[in-house]
Amino acid sequence: MLETHIDQTLTAFFAGDRRAAARLMTAVENGGPAAEAVLEALYPKLTGAPRLGVTGPPGVGKSTLVDALARHHRGLDRRVGVVAVDPTSPFTGGAVLGDRVRMNDLATDPGVFIRSMATRGSLGGLARTSKEVVDVLEAFGHDLLIIETVGVGQTEMDIAGTADTTVVVLSPESGDSIQAMKAGLMEAADVLVVNKADRPGADQMVRTLEADLHMRPAADWTPPVIRTVASSGDGLADLTAAVDAHHRYLTGSGDLERRRHARVRVEILAVLRDRLWRRAQRDLTDHVPGWTEKVLAGEATPYTAARAMLAALIDDDPEDDE
Ligand SMILES: Nc1nc2c(ncn2[C@@H]2O[C@H](COP(=O)(O)OP(=O)(O)O)[C@@H](O)[C@H]2O)c(=O)[nH]1
Ligand SMILES: [Mg+2]
């Protein structure tokens, strides 16, 4: 996006134009200098609105639950922004469709903004820029941000780093299939949900989870286990109450501030890493073949080569950075 376009789009965005919001999210997803310009302009407009992460294995009803939560908060006249991170389709490289098509009534509600993102090849989890996309939604004036991700492997930790409160969703059917990821999921959970409570096995699942929680060392916050039927809205009020209670706990204990502190720290390091990497790619690529020859000829090691290139990069005038 060109600079003049960025300025025009930002003006439209601050006037509440949804298409401008979508364009800014695309710019942010594409990364590079345009993304940085957008995020820098938005940063002062961040409100600190609560961020709710919803994660868990595929098929447990996360999207249905997120829809139901969004409707619930709309009923309280809150504006809701949703980022749904979907596994990348091997065929299109895009977010799996179908998921968002369901949200018909929400899609036409100006108080709700739903953005789907692909995971870009990583195994489920947060797309690298999803935090920045949430920033755009927050600066747009949403009162609540919800991030839905498929929980596999490292994701839970990612989402815990992005959200204030992480809701881990399971269903009676997830039983055995979740054993492998259960430890990670449970560790990330601030609130546990057994969705599809209309299905057999829900009570057993709740008991198992509660027993697992009792095995954990005592902590100031023990995740409550909530039963929901996302498709009918049963348990939604309990879930909202649990999330609110967790938010009060976070505020009262100082944890919210600590989490946000950690988030900014990670953010600074990520920006630094991106900038260093961009400069390295711009300024060092030409030197790599020469060093490769030297290493192969026994005149250098990969370590002396990297050290020399890094020293050259740092000695360069930082003013020529774009
Ligand atoms: N019986 C029942 N089905 C549900 C419930 N919640 C979601 N589903 C269904 O489960 C399937 C997967 O739901 P979805 O929200 O796409 O799951 P996700 O992959 O975790 O996002 C869909 O067919 C939903 O209609 C529930 O509480 N009870
Ligand atoms: Mg889903």
XYZ file of C-alpha atoms and ligand atoms in Angstrom:
351
model
C 0.000 0.000 0.000
C 1.365 3.426 -0.932
C 1.828 6.086 1.708
C -0.944 8.353 0.396
C -3.276 5.347 0.309
C -2.358 4.506 3.879
C -3.244 8.028 5.021
C -6.590 8.014 3.179
C -7.424 4.553 4.449
C -6.564 5.532 8.021
C -8.827 8.586 7.798
C -11.703 6.422 6.552
C -10.923 3.821 9.231
C -11.151 6.382 12.037
C -14.474 7.528 10.566
C -15.749 3.954 11.030
C -15.465 2.649 7.460
C -15.467 -1.161 7.554
C -13.895 -1.561 4.138
C -11.005 0.617 5.283
C -10.667 -1.644 8.338
C -10.496 -4.699 6.069
C -7.863 -3.023 3.896
C -5.730 -2.139 6.908
C -5.927 -5.732 8.144
C -4.728 -6.946 4.755
C -1.857 -4.447 4.839
C -0.939 -5.668 8.317
C -1.097 -9.307 7.223
C 1.173 -8.576 4.274
C 3.809 -7.166 6.620
C 6.724 -4.929 5.715
C 6.981 -1.137 5.966
C 3.282 -0.517 5.120
C 2.208 -2.770 8.001
C 4.511 -0.935 10.350
C 3.184 2.472 9.247
C -0.401 1.313 9.838
C 0.324 -0.205 13.242
C 2.275 2.820 14.360
C -0.667 5.098 13.506
C -3.115 2.799 15.324
C -1.062 2.203 18.423
C -2.191 5.341 20.304
C -5.828 4.341 19.643
C -5.568 0.995 21.418
C -8.102 0.952 24.232
C -7.011 -2.075 26.252
C -10.369 -3.796 25.571
C -10.498 -7.356 26.943
C -9.059 -10.056 24.687
C -10.562 -13.497 24.899
C -8.805 -16.504 23.374
C -10.899 -19.537 22.455
C -8.911 -22.642 21.610
C -9.287 -26.432 21.492
C -9.233 -29.385 19.121
C -11.051 -29.239 15.756
C -14.777 -29.954 15.775
C -15.496 -29.311 19.455
C -17.705 -26.324 18.609
C -15.344 -23.365 19.017
C -16.802 -21.390 16.115
C -20.356 -22.073 17.235
C -19.422 -20.950 20.729
C -17.707 -17.795 19.459
C -20.857 -16.939 17.463
C -22.972 -17.467 20.550
C -20.623 -15.330 22.663
C -20.669 -12.573 20.058
C -24.502 -12.607 20.057
C -24.557 -12.568 23.837
C -22.353 -9.456 23.965
C -24.306 -7.795 21.159
C -27.335 -8.241 23.391
C -25.463 -6.108 25.940
C -24.750 -3.554 23.211
C -21.038 -4.298 23.101
C -19.163 -4.209 19.813
C -17.305 -7.443 19.166
C -14.287 -8.110 16.933
C -13.436 -11.726 16.078
C -10.271 -13.117 14.532
C -10.641 -16.754 13.510
C -7.390 -18.453 12.647
C -8.168 -21.404 10.412
C -5.879 -24.133 9.184
C -4.503 -23.350 5.762
C -6.084 -25.269 2.970
C -3.392 -27.142 1.049
C -5.268 -26.339 -2.169
C -5.886 -22.623 -1.950
C -3.467 -21.470 0.723
C -6.366 -19.496 2.153
C -8.484 -19.808 5.247
C -10.992 -22.624 5.096
C -14.299 -21.225 3.977
C -17.621 -22.486 5.211
C -16.764 -21.732 8.783
C -17.590 -18.043 8.485
C -20.440 -18.498 6.065
C -22.481 -19.765 9.000
C -22.511 -16.431 10.753
C -25.220 -14.944 8.580
C -26.988 -12.696 11.035
C -23.707 -11.619 12.582
C -22.208 -10.874 9.179
C -24.745 -8.118 8.585
C -24.454 -6.654 12.101
C -22.346 -3.459 12.028
C -21.416 -4.090 15.687
C -19.545 -7.285 14.791
C -16.428 -7.683 12.675
C -15.229 -11.183 11.841
C -11.884 -11.719 10.176
C -10.640 -15.130 9.100
C -6.938 -15.737 8.769
C -4.999 -18.663 7.403
C -2.219 -20.163 9.486
C 0.182 -20.077 6.534
C 1.469 -23.600 6.758
C 2.224 -23.887 10.442
C 0.339 -26.699 12.147
C -2.757 -24.896 13.348
C -2.256 -22.158 15.830
C -1.840 -18.452 15.531
C -0.815 -16.885 12.297
C 2.212 -14.747 12.928
C 0.370 -11.467 12.419
C -2.885 -12.327 14.159
C -1.989 -10.191 17.166
C -1.601 -7.186 14.885
C -4.928 -7.909 13.211
C -6.502 -7.885 16.680
C -4.831 -4.503 17.247
C -6.626 -3.161 14.150
C -9.974 -4.459 15.447
C -9.302 -2.954 18.859
C -8.396 0.446 17.424
C -11.638 0.264 15.397
C -13.473 0.592 18.711
C -14.548 -2.929 19.593
C -15.341 -3.510 23.255
C -14.369 -7.170 23.197
C -11.890 -9.039 21.013
C -12.204 -12.786 20.517
C -9.450 -14.879 18.962
C -10.411 -18.389 17.874
C -7.620 -20.856 17.127
C -7.301 -24.588 16.656
C -5.312 -25.879 19.604
C -2.496 -28.158 18.536
C 1.058 -28.289 19.773
C 2.475 -24.915 20.672
C -0.642 -22.921 19.890
C -1.918 -22.819 23.420
C 1.144 -20.911 24.495
C 0.775 -18.525 21.556
C -2.798 -17.758 22.408
C -2.015 -17.369 26.081
C 0.466 -14.701 25.020
C -2.132 -12.852 22.951
C -5.271 -13.111 25.081
C -6.027 -11.867 28.580
C -8.252 -14.851 29.233
C -7.887 -18.193 27.463
C -10.926 -20.448 27.177
C -10.075 -24.043 26.291
C -13.001 -25.872 24.691
C -13.370 -29.657 24.729
C -16.312 -31.907 23.958
C -17.333 -35.347 25.211
C -16.150 -36.835 21.918
C -12.693 -35.328 22.263
C -12.012 -37.979 24.964
C -9.028 -40.066 23.913
C -7.998 -37.983 20.961
C -7.044 -35.077 23.176
C -4.822 -36.996 25.584
C -1.683 -35.986 23.723
C -2.452 -32.292 23.739
C -4.355 -32.197 27.000
C -1.468 -31.202 29.227
C -0.640 -28.207 27.066
C -4.261 -27.196 26.685
C -4.981 -27.485 30.403
C -1.917 -25.461 31.275
C -3.037 -22.620 29.042
C -6.649 -22.670 30.270
C -8.073 -19.918 32.442
C -11.556 -21.317 31.869
C -12.374 -24.849 30.700
C -15.485 -25.545 28.664
C -17.082 -28.899 27.991
C -19.199 -28.044 24.985
C -21.806 -30.380 23.449
C -23.077 -31.013 26.957
C -26.194 -32.388 25.228
C -24.130 -35.406 24.155
C -23.464 -38.528 26.230
C -20.250 -38.503 28.226
C -20.313 -34.817 29.143
C -20.619 -35.466 32.894
C -17.754 -37.948 32.785
C -15.635 -35.420 30.912
C -16.352 -32.705 33.478
C -15.430 -35.077 36.330
C -12.172 -36.082 34.620
C -11.184 -32.479 34.066
C -12.023 -31.514 37.626
C -9.947 -34.430 38.898
C -7.050 -33.329 36.670
C -7.322 -29.807 38.036
C -7.135 -31.096 41.610
C -3.793 -32.692 40.792
C -2.292 -29.326 39.978
C -0.362 -27.374 42.578
C -2.554 -24.892 44.438
C -2.814 -21.563 42.654
C -4.641 -18.295 43.161
C -6.875 -19.035 40.201
C -8.307 -22.481 39.492
C -9.964 -22.727 36.088
C -13.682 -23.430 36.463
C -15.155 -26.166 34.260
C -18.246 -24.899 32.442
C -20.770 -26.970 30.483
C -22.195 -25.430 27.352
C -24.412 -26.311 24.423
C -23.146 -23.725 21.968
C -25.808 -24.543 19.394
C -28.665 -23.702 21.802
C -26.934 -21.102 23.968
C -27.178 -23.195 27.149
C -24.437 -22.342 29.623
C -23.501 -19.112 27.865
C -24.397 -17.006 30.886
C -22.211 -19.266 33.089
C -19.348 -18.970 30.650
C -19.623 -15.189 30.505
C -19.722 -15.031 34.306
C -16.576 -17.200 34.501
C -14.757 -15.006 31.991
C -15.792 -11.863 33.875
C -14.640 -13.415 37.162
C -11.284 -14.232 35.612
C -10.973 -10.679 34.346
C -11.667 -9.360 37.854
C -9.071 -11.771 39.220
C -6.522 -10.579 36.642
C -7.130 -6.948 37.482
C -7.124 -7.457 41.245
C -3.984 -9.610 41.366
C -1.892 -7.423 39.073
C -1.671 -10.311 36.611
C -3.340 -8.316 33.861
C -0.623 -5.739 34.054
C 2.060 -8.431 34.098
C 0.556 -10.167 31.060
C 0.324 -6.932 29.143
C 3.867 -6.065 30.143
C 5.042 -9.398 28.774
C 3.048 -8.827 25.605
C 4.673 -5.467 24.893
C 8.086 -6.946 25.564
C 7.449 -9.746 23.057
C 6.157 -7.173 20.613
C 9.250 -4.989 20.828
C 11.478 -8.013 20.323
C 9.385 -9.176 17.359
C 9.627 -5.779 15.662
C 13.352 -5.699 16.346
C 13.778 -9.187 14.906
C 11.791 -8.290 11.786
C 13.809 -5.119 11.198
C 17.143 -6.820 11.742
C 16.129 -9.631 9.436
C 14.957 -7.224 6.719
C 18.224 -5.327 6.915
C 20.236 -8.522 6.923
C 18.422 -9.705 3.805
C 18.939 -6.358 2.118
C 22.555 -5.764 3.077
C 24.150 -9.129 3.687
C 22.842 -11.476 1.022
C 25.565 -10.424 -1.411
C 28.260 -11.344 1.096
C 27.034 -14.866 1.764
C 28.521 -16.547 -1.362
C 32.016 -15.187 -0.593
C 31.870 -16.402 2.989
C 30.524 -19.758 1.816
C 33.638 -20.177 -0.361
C 35.870 -19.264 2.577
C 34.175 -21.766 4.861
C 34.486 -24.497 2.225
C 38.152 -23.593 1.702
C 38.786 -23.946 5.432
C 39.539 -20.230 5.840
C 36.525 -19.482 8.040
C 33.784 -21.215 9.973
C 30.050 -20.431 9.704
C 30.474 -18.747 13.082
C 33.300 -16.397 12.154
C 31.390 -15.628 8.928
C 28.167 -14.763 10.788
C 30.062 -12.686 13.354
C 31.855 -10.685 10.670
C 28.620 -10.037 8.753
C 26.767 -9.030 11.906
C 29.557 -6.613 12.850
C 29.364 -5.072 9.353
C 25.573 -4.731 9.656
C 25.740 -3.016 13.038
C 28.514 -0.644 11.904
C 26.294 0.514 9.035
C 24.564 3.826 9.466
C 21.124 3.042 10.906
C 19.816 6.198 9.218
C 19.711 4.396 5.888
C 17.141 2.018 7.238
C 13.908 2.609 5.361
N -24.765 -31.404 19.599
C -24.047 -30.302 19.577
N -23.382 -29.958 18.435
C -22.641 -28.826 18.447
C -22.542 -28.014 19.593
N -21.734 -26.972 19.294
C -21.339 -27.127 18.024
N -21.900 -28.250 17.490
C -21.699 -28.777 16.136
O -20.382 -29.302 16.030
C -19.857 -29.114 14.719
C -18.508 -28.405 14.785
O -18.709 -27.089 15.258
P -17.679 -25.898 15.004
O -18.187 -24.751 15.775
O -17.427 -25.708 13.565
O -16.368 -26.523 15.683
P -14.859 -25.965 15.700
O -14.100 -26.767 14.679
O -14.341 -26.256 17.071
O -14.888 -24.503 15.375
C -20.913 -28.323 13.957
O -21.658 -29.210 13.191
C -21.752 -27.703 15.069
O -23.080 -27.457 14.665
C -23.249 -28.407 20.786
O -23.175 -27.768 21.831
N -23.970 -29.557 20.707
Mg -13.873 -23.311 13.931
